[in-house]
Short mmCIF file of C-alpha atoms in Angstrom, two decimals:
data_model
loop_
_atom_site.label_atom_id
_atom_site.label_comp_id
_atom_site.label_asym_id
_atom_site.label_seq_id
_atom_site.Cartn_x
_atom_site.Cartn_y
_atom_site.Cartn_z
CA MET A 8 0.00 0.00 0.00
CA ASN A 9 1.43 3.31 -1.02
CA PHE A 10 1.21 6.46 1.07
CA ASP A 11 -1.70 8.06 -0.84
CA SER A 12 -3.84 4.96 -0.69
CA TYR A 13 -3.09 4.65 3.05
CA ILE A 14 -4.45 8.14 3.70
CA VAL A 15 -7.58 7.46 1.67
CA SER A 16 -8.14 4.16 3.43
CA GLU A 17 -7.70 5.59 6.91
CA THR A 18 -9.93 8.56 6.07
CA LYS A 19 -12.70 6.34 4.88
CA THR A 20 -12.36 4.20 7.95
CA ALA A 21 -12.50 7.21 10.28
CA PHE A 22 -15.68 8.57 8.71
CA SER A 23 -17.32 5.21 8.47
CA ILE A 24 -17.68 4.86 12.27
CA PRO A 25 -21.41 5.20 12.99
CA LEU A 26 -22.64 7.46 15.79
CA THR A 27 -24.61 5.08 17.93
CA LYS A 28 -26.92 5.84 20.84
CA ASN A 29 -24.33 4.41 23.18
CA LEU A 30 -21.81 7.08 22.25
CA VAL A 31 -24.18 10.03 22.56
CA THR A 32 -25.97 9.90 25.86
CA LYS A 33 -28.33 12.39 27.33
CA LYS A 34 -27.78 13.06 31.02
CA THR A 35 -30.55 14.16 33.26
CA PHE A 36 -29.63 16.69 36.01
CA LYS A 37 -31.63 17.12 39.15
CA GLN A 38 -31.76 20.63 40.56
CA LYS A 39 -30.88 20.83 44.25
CA ALA A 40 -31.24 23.73 46.72
CA PHE A 41 -31.01 24.46 50.44
CA THR A 42 -34.18 23.96 52.42
CA LEU A 43 -35.52 26.79 54.54
CA ALA A 44 -34.31 25.07 57.69
CA GLU A 45 -30.79 24.66 56.31
CA THR A 46 -30.71 28.34 55.28
CA LEU A 47 -31.81 29.49 58.73
CA ILE A 48 -29.22 27.29 60.42
CA THR A 49 -26.46 28.69 58.15
CA LEU A 50 -27.49 32.28 58.83
CA SER A 51 -27.56 31.57 62.56
CA ILE A 52 -24.02 30.19 62.46
CA ILE A 53 -22.82 33.24 60.51
CA GLY A 54 -24.51 35.52 63.03
CA VAL A 55 -22.83 33.83 65.98
CA ILE A 56 -19.41 34.02 64.32
CA ALA A 57 -19.93 37.69 63.48
CA ALA A 58 -21.03 38.48 67.04
CA VAL A 59 -17.84 36.91 68.37
CA THR A 60 -15.32 38.25 65.87
CA VAL A 61 -16.57 41.73 64.88
CA PRO A 62 -16.11 43.37 68.34
CA THR A 63 -12.56 41.99 68.51
CA LEU A 64 -11.78 43.25 65.03
CA MET A 65 -13.19 46.69 65.83
CA SER A 66 -11.21 46.81 69.07
CA ASN A 67 -8.01 45.99 67.19
CA VAL A 68 -8.78 48.67 64.59
CA ASN A 69 -9.38 51.27 67.31
CA LYS A 70 -6.17 50.32 69.09
CA HIS A 71 -4.23 50.78 65.87
CA ILE A 72 -5.80 54.24 65.46
CA TYR A 73 -4.85 55.17 69.04
CA VAL A 74 -1.26 53.99 68.60
CA THR A 75 -0.90 55.95 65.37
CA GLY A 76 -2.38 59.03 67.00
CA LEU A 77 -0.01 58.81 69.97
CA LYS A 78 3.06 58.55 67.75
CA LYS A 79 1.86 61.53 65.73
CA ALA A 80 1.28 63.58 68.89
CA TYR A 81 4.70 62.66 70.27
CA ASN A 82 6.43 63.70 67.06
CA GLN A 83 4.53 66.99 66.99
CA LEU A 84 5.48 67.78 70.58
CA GLN A 85 9.13 66.89 70.10
CA ASN A 86 9.38 68.94 66.92
CA ALA A 87 7.85 71.90 68.73
CA VAL A 88 10.40 71.52 71.53
CA ARG A 89 13.29 71.61 69.07
CA MET A 90 12.02 74.89 67.66
CA MET A 91 11.31 76.59 70.99
CA PRO A 92 14.84 77.92 71.67
CA ILE A 93 14.94 79.54 68.25
CA THR A 94 11.49 81.04 68.74
CA ALA A 95 12.60 82.41 72.11
CA GLY A 96 15.60 84.12 70.50
CA CYS A 97 18.19 81.56 71.69
CA SER A 98 20.60 79.49 69.69
CA ALA A 99 19.49 76.08 68.52
CA ASP A 100 19.61 73.35 71.20
CA ASP A 101 20.21 75.93 73.94
CA PHE A 102 17.45 74.77 76.24
CA HIS A 103 18.94 76.46 79.30
CA CYS A 104 17.72 79.85 78.17
CA LEU A 105 14.01 79.18 78.52
CA ASP A 106 11.33 77.53 80.60
CA LEU A 107 8.46 75.63 79.12
CA ARG A 108 5.93 78.26 78.22
CA THR A 109 2.49 77.42 76.99
CA ASP A 110 2.36 80.43 74.69
CA ILE A 111 5.58 79.34 72.91
CA LEU A 112 4.29 75.78 72.61
CA ALA A 113 1.00 77.09 71.25
CA GLU A 114 2.81 79.16 68.65
CA GLN A 115 4.89 76.22 67.47
CA LEU A 116 1.96 73.80 67.23
CA LYS A 117 -0.45 76.42 65.87
CA LEU A 118 -2.75 75.76 68.79
CA ALA A 119 -5.95 77.58 69.61
CA LYS A 120 -8.05 77.65 72.74
CA VAL A 121 -11.05 75.38 72.41
CA PRO A 122 -14.48 77.04 72.37
CA TYR A 123 -15.68 75.12 75.43
CA ASP A 124 -14.52 74.25 78.92
CA CYS A 125 -12.32 71.16 78.66
CA ARG A 126 -10.89 71.14 82.16
CA GLY A 127 -10.34 67.89 83.97
CA PHE A 128 -6.57 67.57 83.76
CA ASP A 129 -6.23 69.81 86.78
CA GLN A 130 -8.08 72.87 88.02
CA ASN A 131 -5.68 75.40 86.53
CA ASN A 132 -4.68 73.76 83.29
CA THR A 133 -4.48 75.42 79.92
CA CYS A 134 -6.44 73.51 77.29
CA LEU A 135 -5.47 73.99 73.65
CA GLN A 136 -6.43 72.29 70.40
CA THR A 137 -4.42 71.49 67.27
CA PRO A 138 -5.85 72.06 63.79
CA ASP A 139 -6.48 68.31 63.43
CA GLY A 140 -8.54 68.18 66.65
CA MET A 141 -6.01 66.89 69.18
CA LEU A 142 -6.37 68.42 72.65
CA ILE A 143 -3.35 69.33 74.76
CA TYR A 144 -3.74 69.94 78.47
CA ALA A 145 -0.82 71.82 80.04
CA ALA A 146 -0.62 71.86 83.81
CA ASP A 147 0.85 74.73 85.81
CA ASN A 148 4.56 75.11 85.18
CA ASN A 149 7.32 75.09 87.77
CA ASN A 150 11.08 75.43 87.54
CA ILE A 151 11.62 71.70 87.08
CA ASN A 152 8.94 70.19 84.91
CA SER A 153 5.46 70.42 83.54
CA THR A 154 2.91 67.68 82.98
CA ILE A 155 1.24 67.53 79.59
CA GLY A 156 -1.90 65.54 78.84
CA VAL A 157 -2.81 64.72 75.26
CA ASP A 158 -6.19 63.58 73.99
CA ILE A 159 -5.45 62.40 70.47
CA ASN A 160 -9.06 62.54 69.22
CA GLY A 161 -10.32 65.53 71.18
CA ALA A 162 -13.76 65.38 72.74
CA LYS A 163 -14.53 62.11 70.98
CA GLY A 164 -14.61 59.07 73.30
CA PRO A 165 -13.64 56.97 75.04
CA ASN A 166 -11.62 59.70 76.82
CA VAL A 167 -9.66 57.15 78.83
CA VAL A 168 -6.01 57.50 79.79
CA GLY A 169 -4.17 54.62 78.17
CA ARG A 170 -6.55 54.50 75.21
CA ASP A 171 -7.02 57.88 73.53
CA ARG A 172 -5.44 59.94 76.32
CA PHE A 173 -1.74 59.95 77.19
CA VAL A 174 0.56 61.75 79.62
CA PHE A 175 4.00 63.32 79.10
CA GLU A 176 6.43 65.14 81.35
CA SER A 177 8.37 68.04 79.91
CA PHE A 178 11.83 68.87 81.26
CA PHE A 179 14.10 71.80 80.45
CA ASN A 180 16.31 73.71 82.86
CA SER A 181 16.71 70.91 85.40
CA TYR A 182 18.84 68.62 83.25
CA GLU A 183 22.32 68.70 81.89
CA ALA A 184 21.79 65.62 79.72
CA PRO A 185 20.37 66.61 76.31
CA LYS A 186 18.45 63.34 76.05
CA CYS A 187 16.37 64.38 79.06
CA ILE A 188 15.20 67.59 77.45
CA GLY A 189 11.79 67.70 75.87
CA PHE A 190 8.57 65.75 76.25
CA LEU A 191 9.20 62.38 77.89
CA PRO A 192 6.54 59.67 77.65
CA VAL A 193 5.47 58.80 81.18
CA GLY A 194 6.39 55.19 81.87
CA SER A 195 9.27 55.03 79.38
CA LYS A 196 12.83 54.02 80.36
CA LEU A 197 14.06 57.49 79.49
CA TYR A 198 11.42 59.04 81.74
CA ALA A 199 12.48 56.80 84.65
CA ASN A 200 16.20 57.40 84.13
CA CYS A 201 15.77 61.15 83.92
CA GLN A 202 13.83 61.15 87.16
CA ILE A 203 16.73 59.34 88.81
CA LYS A 204 19.02 62.11 87.56
CA VAL A 205 17.00 64.93 89.08
CA ASN A 206 15.70 62.85 92.02
CA TYR A 207 12.56 64.94 91.82
CA TYR A 208 10.08 62.23 92.76
CA ASN A 209 12.49 60.02 94.69
CA ALA A 210 11.12 57.29 92.46
CA GLY A 211 13.64 56.56 89.75
CA ALA A 212 13.38 53.32 87.85
CA THR A 213 10.19 52.31 89.64
CA LYS A 214 8.41 54.69 87.27
CA TYR A 215 9.28 52.50 84.28
CA TRP A 216 6.06 50.74 83.24
CA ASN A 217 7.69 47.27 83.26
CA TYR A 218 9.99 47.75 86.25
CA ASN A 219 8.31 44.73 87.84
CA PRO A 220 7.17 42.35 85.04
CA GLN A 221 5.03 40.44 87.54
CA ASN A 222 3.09 43.59 88.31
CA PRO A 223 3.43 46.09 85.42
CA LEU A 224 2.19 49.64 85.81
CA CYS A 225 0.05 49.45 82.66
CA THR A 226 -2.54 46.65 82.41
CA THR A 227 -5.99 46.16 80.93
CA SER A 228 -7.70 46.27 84.33
CA GLN A 229 -5.94 49.49 85.30
CA VAL A 230 -6.99 51.15 82.05
CA SER A 231 -10.56 49.88 82.38
CA HIS A 232 -10.93 51.36 85.86
CA GLN A 233 -9.06 54.59 85.17
CA LYS A 234 -11.06 57.58 86.36
CA GLY A 235 -8.53 60.40 86.03
CA TRP A 236 -5.26 61.42 84.43
CA PHE A 237 -2.88 60.39 87.17
CA GLY A 238 -3.53 56.71 87.90
CA ASN A 239 -1.25 53.88 86.80
CA SER A 240 -2.64 53.96 83.27
CA LYS A 241 -0.60 57.12 82.63
CA TYR A 242 2.42 54.80 82.37
CA CYS A 243 0.82 53.24 79.28
CA THR A 244 2.25 56.15 77.26
CA GLY A 245 5.73 54.67 77.61
CA ARG A 246 4.53 51.14 77.02
CA VAL A 247 2.69 51.91 73.78
CA LEU A 248 5.63 53.79 72.28
CA GLU A 249 8.08 51.10 73.38
CA GLU A 250 6.04 48.20 71.98
CA ASN A 251 4.58 50.16 69.05
CA ALA A 252 1.27 48.52 69.92
CA MET A 253 -1.47 48.49 72.53
CA ASN A 254 -0.97 45.03 74.01
CA TYR A 255 -3.42 45.41 76.85
#
């Protein structure tokens, strides 16, 4: 058989295969669906899962917002501190020529007095607001330090120290060490070490939030029961910035 005849033969053979009923079958599909009971059970399960997980997710989202707001506030305060000597007519980094003055701080941060009474930090505090809504409470100054309270979201809740409210100490003339100058997060290692240097509170390292890991100064229960600015939850400022998270 030559090549041409082979092709013709194979072609004929291929087209001569009959299409039988066995080769072409017709399948019958049955339509299936969930019953009403199955649908209700599924929705109930989804509802239970949502009720358990959504509050946790929202809590984590809020904590992330609070941490971001605290870091932003800290950077704003520190930047303002670095500019204060120049604004006061001193040379840069010459912090011995000035005390912490609320009016200078207000000028640097472009602060304005809020249009309502926002006292609560102490009876004689100055309450100022940044353009983005952050509130800054400045306590009475003395020749050693000044306490600064920051509410990162203003009048908006929860208004709890350790959540959206944080506490700083500002130090200027009392310290020779440059690292101790500026706004120190209460509860941080730097804050504790600088207090040892000045011996102002006779407290020293015990003011570090994790000085005693078995009994830290910033815990969930302390934050939950915080009623004012000056309880143990004020030490959470140092913890949040150290851990870059709100792990409580």
